[in-house]
CSV table of C-alpha atoms in Angstrom, one decimal:
chain,number,residue,atom,x,y,z
A,4,UNK,CA,100.0,107.1,59.5
A,5,UNK,CA,101.3,103.6,60.2
A,6,UNK,CA,98.9,101.2,62.0
A,7,UNK,CA,99.7,101.6,65.7
A,8,UNK,CA,100.0,98.6,68.0
A,9,UNK,CA,96.9,98.5,70.2
A,10,UNK,CA,96.5,97.5,73.9
A,11,UNK,CA,93.6,97.8,76.3
A,12,UNK,CA,92.5,97.2,79.9
A,13,UNK,CA,89.5,95.0,80.5
A,14,UNK,CA,87.3,95.4,83.5
A,15,UNK,CA,83.7,95.8,84.8
A,16,UNK,CA,83.4,98.6,85.8
A,17,UNK,CA,86.2,100.3,83.9
A,18,UNK,CA,85.4,104.0,83.5
A,19,UNK,CA,87.5,105.0,86.5
A,20,UNK,CA,90.7,103.3,85.2
A,21,UNK,CA,93.9,105.4,85.0
A,22,UNK,CA,95.7,102.8,82.9
A,23,UNK,CA,95.2,104.6,79.5
A,24,UNK,CA,96.7,107.8,81.0
A,25,UNK,CA,99.7,105.9,82.5
A,26,UNK,CA,100.4,104.0,79.3
A,27,UNK,CA,100.0,107.1,77.1
A,28,UNK,CA,102.6,108.8,79.3
A,29,UNK,CA,105.0,105.8,79.1
A,30,UNK,CA,104.6,105.7,75.3
A,31,UNK,CA,105.4,109.4,74.9
A,32,UNK,CA,108.4,109.1,77.3
A,33,UNK,CA,109.9,106.1,75.5
A,34,UNK,CA,109.0,107.0,71.9
A,35,UNK,CA,106.8,104.0,71.5
A,36,UNK,CA,103.9,104.2,69.0
A,37,UNK,CA,100.8,102.6,70.5
A,38,UNK,CA,97.2,103.1,71.4
A,39,UNK,CA,95.8,102.0,74.8
A,40,UNK,CA,92.1,102.1,75.6
A,41,UNK,CA,89.6,101.0,78.3
A,42,UNK,CA,87.2,98.2,77.4
A,43,UNK,CA,84.1,97.3,79.4
A,44,UNK,CA,83.8,93.5,79.2
A,45,UNK,CA,80.3,91.9,80.0
A,46,UNK,CA,80.4,90.0,83.3
A,47,UNK,CA,79.6,86.8,81.3
A,48,UNK,CA,81.6,87.7,78.2
A,49,UNK,CA,85.3,88.1,79.1
A,50,UNK,CA,86.6,85.4,76.8
A,51,UNK,CA,84.6,86.8,73.9
A,52,UNK,CA,85.9,90.3,74.6
A,53,UNK,CA,89.5,89.1,74.6
A,54,UNK,CA,89.1,87.1,71.4
A,55,UNK,CA,87.4,90.1,69.8
A,56,UNK,CA,90.2,92.4,70.7
A,57,UNK,CA,92.8,90.0,69.3
A,58,UNK,CA,90.8,89.7,66.1
A,59,UNK,CA,91.0,93.5,65.8
A,60,UNK,CA,94.8,93.2,65.9
A,61,UNK,CA,95.3,93.9,69.7
A,62,UNK,CA,98.8,93.0,70.9
A,63,UNK,CA,98.1,92.7,74.6
A,64,UNK,CA,95.8,93.6,77.5
A,65,UNK,CA,95.7,94.4,81.2
A,66,UNK,CA,93.0,92.8,83.2
A,67,UNK,CA,91.3,94.3,86.3
A,68,UNK,CA,88.4,93.4,88.6
A,69,UNK,CA,86.6,91.1,88.3
A,70,UNK,CA,88.4,89.1,85.5
A,71,UNK,CA,91.8,88.3,86.9
A,72,UNK,CA,90.9,84.7,87.7
A,73,UNK,CA,89.2,84.2,84.3
A,74,UNK,CA,92.3,85.6,82.6
A,75,UNK,CA,94.2,82.6,83.9
A,76,UNK,CA,91.9,80.3,81.9
A,77,UNK,CA,92.0,82.4,78.7
A,78,UNK,CA,95.9,82.1,78.6
A,79,UNK,CA,97.6,79.2,76.9
A,80,UNK,CA,100.7,79.6,79.2
A,81,UNK,CA,101.3,81.3,82.5
A,82,UNK,CA,104.5,82.9,83.8
A,83,UNK,CA,105.9,81.6,87.2
A,84,UNK,CA,104.6,84.7,89.0
A,85,UNK,CA,101.1,84.3,87.4
A,86,UNK,CA,101.0,80.6,88.5
A,87,UNK,CA,102.0,81.6,92.0
A,88,UNK,CA,99.4,84.4,92.2
A,89,UNK,CA,96.7,82.2,90.7
A,90,UNK,CA,95.6,85.4,88.9
A,91,UNK,CA,96.5,87.2,85.7
A,92,UNK,CA,96.5,91.0,85.2
A,93,UNK,CA,98.6,91.1,82.0
A,94,UNK,CA,97.9,89.2,78.7
A,95,UNK,CA,100.6,89.1,76.0
A,96,UNK,CA,99.3,88.0,72.6
A,97,UNK,CA,102.2,86.2,70.9
A,98,UNK,CA,102.7,84.0,67.8
A,99,UNK,CA,102.7,81.0,70.2
A,100,UNK,CA,99.4,82.1,71.9
A,101,UNK,CA,98.3,84.1,74.9
A,102,UNK,CA,100.8,84.3,77.7
A,103,UNK,CA,99.3,85.3,81.1
A,104,UNK,CA,101.4,87.3,83.5
A,105,UNK,CA,100.9,89.0,86.8
A,106,UNK,CA,102.8,92.3,87.4
A,107,UNK,CA,101.0,93.3,90.6
A,108,UNK,CA,103.6,91.9,93.0
A,109,UNK,CA,106.5,93.2,91.0
A,110,UNK,CA,104.8,96.6,91.0
A,111,UNK,CA,104.4,96.6,94.8
A,112,UNK,CA,108.0,95.5,95.4
A,113,UNK,CA,109.4,98.1,93.0
A,114,UNK,CA,107.3,100.8,94.8
A,115,UNK,CA,108.7,99.7,98.2
A,116,UNK,CA,112.3,99.3,97.1
A,117,UNK,CA,112.7,102.0,94.4
A,118,UNK,CA,110.1,104.7,95.2
A,119,UNK,CA,110.1,104.4,99.0
A,120,UNK,CA,113.8,103.4,99.2
A,121,UNK,CA,113.1,100.6,101.6
A,122,UNK,CA,115.0,97.3,101.3
A,123,UNK,CA,112.9,94.1,101.9
A,124,UNK,CA,116.0,91.9,102.4
A,125,UNK,CA,116.4,90.8,106.0
A,126,UNK,CA,113.2,92.6,107.1
A,127,UNK,CA,110.2,91.6,109.0
A,128,UNK,CA,107.2,91.9,106.7
A,129,UNK,CA,103.5,91.7,107.7
A,130,UNK,CA,100.9,91.1,105.0
A,131,UNK,CA,97.3,91.8,105.9
A,132,UNK,CA,94.8,89.7,104.0
A,133,UNK,CA,95.0,86.4,102.1
A,134,UNK,CA,92.8,87.0,99.1
A,135,UNK,CA,93.8,87.6,95.5
A,136,UNK,CA,95.6,90.9,96.2
A,137,UNK,CA,97.8,89.3,98.9
A,138,UNK,CA,98.4,86.1,96.9
A,139,UNK,CA,99.8,88.1,94.0
A,140,UNK,CA,102.6,89.7,96.0
A,141,UNK,CA,103.9,86.8,98.1
A,142,UNK,CA,106.4,85.4,95.6
A,143,UNK,CA,107.9,88.8,94.6
A,144,UNK,CA,108.4,89.6,98.3
A,145,UNK,CA,110.0,86.2,98.9
A,146,UNK,CA,112.4,86.8,96.0
A,147,UNK,CA,113.8,89.8,98.0
A,148,UNK,CA,114.7,87.5,100.9
A,149,UNK,CA,112.8,89.0,103.9
A,150,UNK,CA,113.8,87.5,107.4
A,151,UNK,CA,110.1,86.9,108.0
A,152,UNK,CA,106.8,87.2,106.1
A,153,UNK,CA,103.7,86.8,108.3
A,154,UNK,CA,100.4,86.6,106.5
A,155,UNK,CA,97.5,87.6,108.9
A,156,UNK,CA,93.9,87.1,107.9
A,157,UNK,CA,90.5,87.0,109.5
A,158,UNK,CA,90.1,83.4,108.4
A,159,UNK,CA,93.4,81.7,109.5
A,160,UNK,CA,92.9,78.6,107.3
A,161,UNK,CA,93.0,80.8,104.1
A,162,UNK,CA,96.3,82.3,105.2
A,163,UNK,CA,97.7,78.8,106.2
A,164,UNK,CA,96.8,77.5,102.7
A,165,UNK,CA,98.9,80.3,101.2
A,166,UNK,CA,101.8,79.5,103.6
A,167,UNK,CA,101.7,75.8,102.4
A,168,UNK,CA,101.7,76.9,98.8
A,169,UNK,CA,104.7,79.2,99.1
A,170,UNK,CA,106.7,77.0,101.4
A,171,UNK,CA,107.2,74.8,98.3
A,172,UNK,CA,108.4,77.9,96.4
A,173,UNK,CA,111.3,78.8,98.7
A,174,UNK,CA,109.3,80.3,101.6
A,175,UNK,CA,109.8,77.4,104.0
A,176,UNK,CA,110.8,78.8,107.4
A,177,UNK,CA,110.2,82.4,106.3
A,178,UNK,CA,106.4,82.4,105.7
A,179,UNK,CA,103.9,81.9,108.5
A,180,UNK,CA,100.2,82.6,109.2
A,181,UNK,CA,98.0,83.8,112.0
A,182,UNK,CA,94.7,85.6,112.8
A,183,UNK,CA,94.6,89.4,113.2
A,184,UNK,CA,94.4,89.1,117.0
A,185,UNK,CA,97.5,86.9,117.2
A,186,UNK,CA,99.9,89.3,115.5
A,187,UNK,CA,102.9,89.9,117.8
A,188,UNK,CA,105.8,92.3,117.7
A,189,UNK,CA,106.8,95.2,115.5
A,190,UNK,CA,107.4,95.0,111.8
A,191,UNK,CA,109.6,96.8,109.3
A,192,UNK,CA,107.0,96.7,106.5
A,193,UNK,CA,103.2,96.3,106.9
A,194,UNK,CA,101.1,95.9,103.8
A,195,UNK,CA,97.4,96.2,103.8
A,196,UNK,CA,96.1,93.8,101.1
A,197,UNK,CA,92.6,93.6,102.5
A,198,UNK,CA,89.6,95.5,101.0
A,199,UNK,CA,88.8,97.2,104.3
A,200,UNK,CA,89.9,100.6,103.1
A,201,UNK,CA,87.1,100.5,100.4
A,202,UNK,CA,84.6,100.8,103.2
A,203,UNK,CA,86.8,103.0,105.4
A,204,UNK,CA,87.3,100.2,107.8
A,205,UNK,CA,90.5,99.2,109.6
A,206,UNK,CA,91.7,95.6,109.8
A,207,UNK,CA,91.6,94.7,113.5
A,208,UNK,CA,95.4,94.8,114.1
A,209,UNK,CA,97.3,95.8,117.2
A,210,UNK,CA,98.9,99.2,117.1
A,211,UNK,CA,102.2,97.6,118.3
A,212,UNK,CA,103.0,96.4,114.8
A,213,UNK,CA,104.0,99.9,113.9
A,214,UNK,CA,107.1,101.8,115.0
A,215,UNK,CA,109.2,104.8,113.8
A,216,UNK,CA,111.1,102.6,111.4
A,217,UNK,CA,108.0,100.9,109.9
A,218,UNK,CA,106.8,101.5,106.3
A,219,UNK,CA,103.0,101.0,106.2
A,220,UNK,CA,101.6,100.6,102.7
A,221,UNK,CA,97.9,100.4,101.7
A,222,UNK,CA,97.1,98.9,98.3
A,223,UNK,CA,94.2,101.3,98.0
A,224,UNK,CA,94.6,104.9,97.2
A,225,UNK,CA,92.6,108.2,97.1
A,226,UNK,CA,92.9,111.9,97.5
A,227,UNK,CA,93.1,111.5,101.3
A,228,UNK,CA,95.1,109.0,103.3
A,229,UNK,CA,93.1,105.8,104.0
A,230,UNK,CA,91.9,104.9,107.5
A,231,UNK,CA,94.8,102.3,107.7
A,232,UNK,CA,97.3,104.9,106.8
A,233,UNK,CA,96.0,107.3,109.4
A,234,UNK,CA,96.1,104.6,112.0
A,235,UNK,CA,99.7,103.7,111.1
A,236,UNK,CA,100.8,107.3,111.0
A,237,UNK,CA,99.3,108.0,114.4
A,238,UNK,CA,101.5,105.2,115.7
A,239,UNK,CA,104.7,106.5,114.2
A,240,UNK,CA,104.9,104.7,110.9
A,241,UNK,CA,105.8,106.2,107.5
A,242,UNK,CA,102.9,105.6,105.1
A,243,UNK,CA,102.3,105.0,101.4
A,244,UNK,CA,99.1,104.4,99.4
A,245,UNK,CA,98.7,102.1,96.4
A,246,UNK,CA,99.2,104.7,93.6
A,247,UNK,CA,102.9,103.9,93.3
A,248,UNK,CA,102.1,100.2,93.0
A,249,UNK,CA,99.6,101.0,90.3
A,250,UNK,CA,102.2,102.9,88.2
A,251,UNK,CA,104.9,100.3,88.8
A,252,UNK,CA,102.8,97.3,87.8
A,253,UNK,CA,101.8,99.2,84.6
A,254,UNK,CA,105.5,99.9,83.9
A,255,UNK,CA,106.2,96.1,84.4
A,256,UNK,CA,103.4,95.3,81.9
A,257,UNK,CA,104.7,97.9,79.4
A,258,UNK,CA,108.2,96.3,79.7
A,259,UNK,CA,106.7,92.8,79.0
A,260,UNK,CA,104.9,94.1,75.9
A,261,UNK,CA,107.5,96.6,74.5
A,262,UNK,CA,110.8,95.4,75.9
A,263,UNK,CA,111.4,99.0,77.2
A,264,UNK,CA,111.2,100.0,80.9
A,265,UNK,CA,109.8,103.5,81.4
A,266,UNK,CA,110.8,105.8,84.2
A,267,UNK,CA,107.9,106.0,86.6
A,268,UNK,CA,108.7,109.0,88.8
A,269,UNK,CA,107.2,111.8,86.6
A,270,UNK,CA,104.1,109.7,85.8
A,271,UNK,CA,103.5,109.0,89.5
A,272,UNK,CA,103.8,112.7,90.3
A,273,UNK,CA,101.5,113.6,87.5
A,274,UNK,CA,98.8,111.1,88.7
A,275,UNK,CA,99.2,112.2,92.3
A,276,UNK,CA,98.6,115.9,91.3
A,277,UNK,CA,95.5,114.9,89.4
A,278,UNK,CA,93.8,113.0,92.3
């Protein structure tokens, strides 16, 4: 058998990762010959783990918690969206060195636009949180020309720093910041990029942000709807969890590495059924 191209996902912990299943499904669907595995990198040994995988002939890697910031430093060059995100979740090993990319935001936008059939253009978008997860999605959202993007965060200064960064990247007049208590009005799309759902907590937001036309999306996912999704649904919104974003960001990484864009619908349905 020919030597297959090898890819992996680095994280710590990593046992729970669904990435190998997703990429195996994409490879089977597109006729690409590749192997994709999970790799547990030591907390103080990410660089060594990446170099080791390259030395073994690896072609690229995904990066998950807690190495997305370190992955910026291991890359020789960053794509525009990785620079904007300040974090890397996809490493592409090329003849010119390691290119760092971030497919999280593109994955979220594809899930909203393609899977949920909801246009972002001209809409009022509320982004909850201003950490790494939120930072990674701002530029891809802005590229779809929303009427307004409000970043709400517990610490307003963190959200305001994001607004200043993205105003220079075409978000001037569109992006603004506030604290959770100061959110006003109803939004077309509400995205929970906080980690509150991990501890079954709800960001302290007014119920009035939701209406019957609102799409409420939580970046977290599980077998049952998150507390945020339950709250949104109780106030009339349509809800989605983060599983579609997970599959879409993987499809984007697959396209970066292989030059082929897989169809995500069947893979998403397969993952959903296995939850």
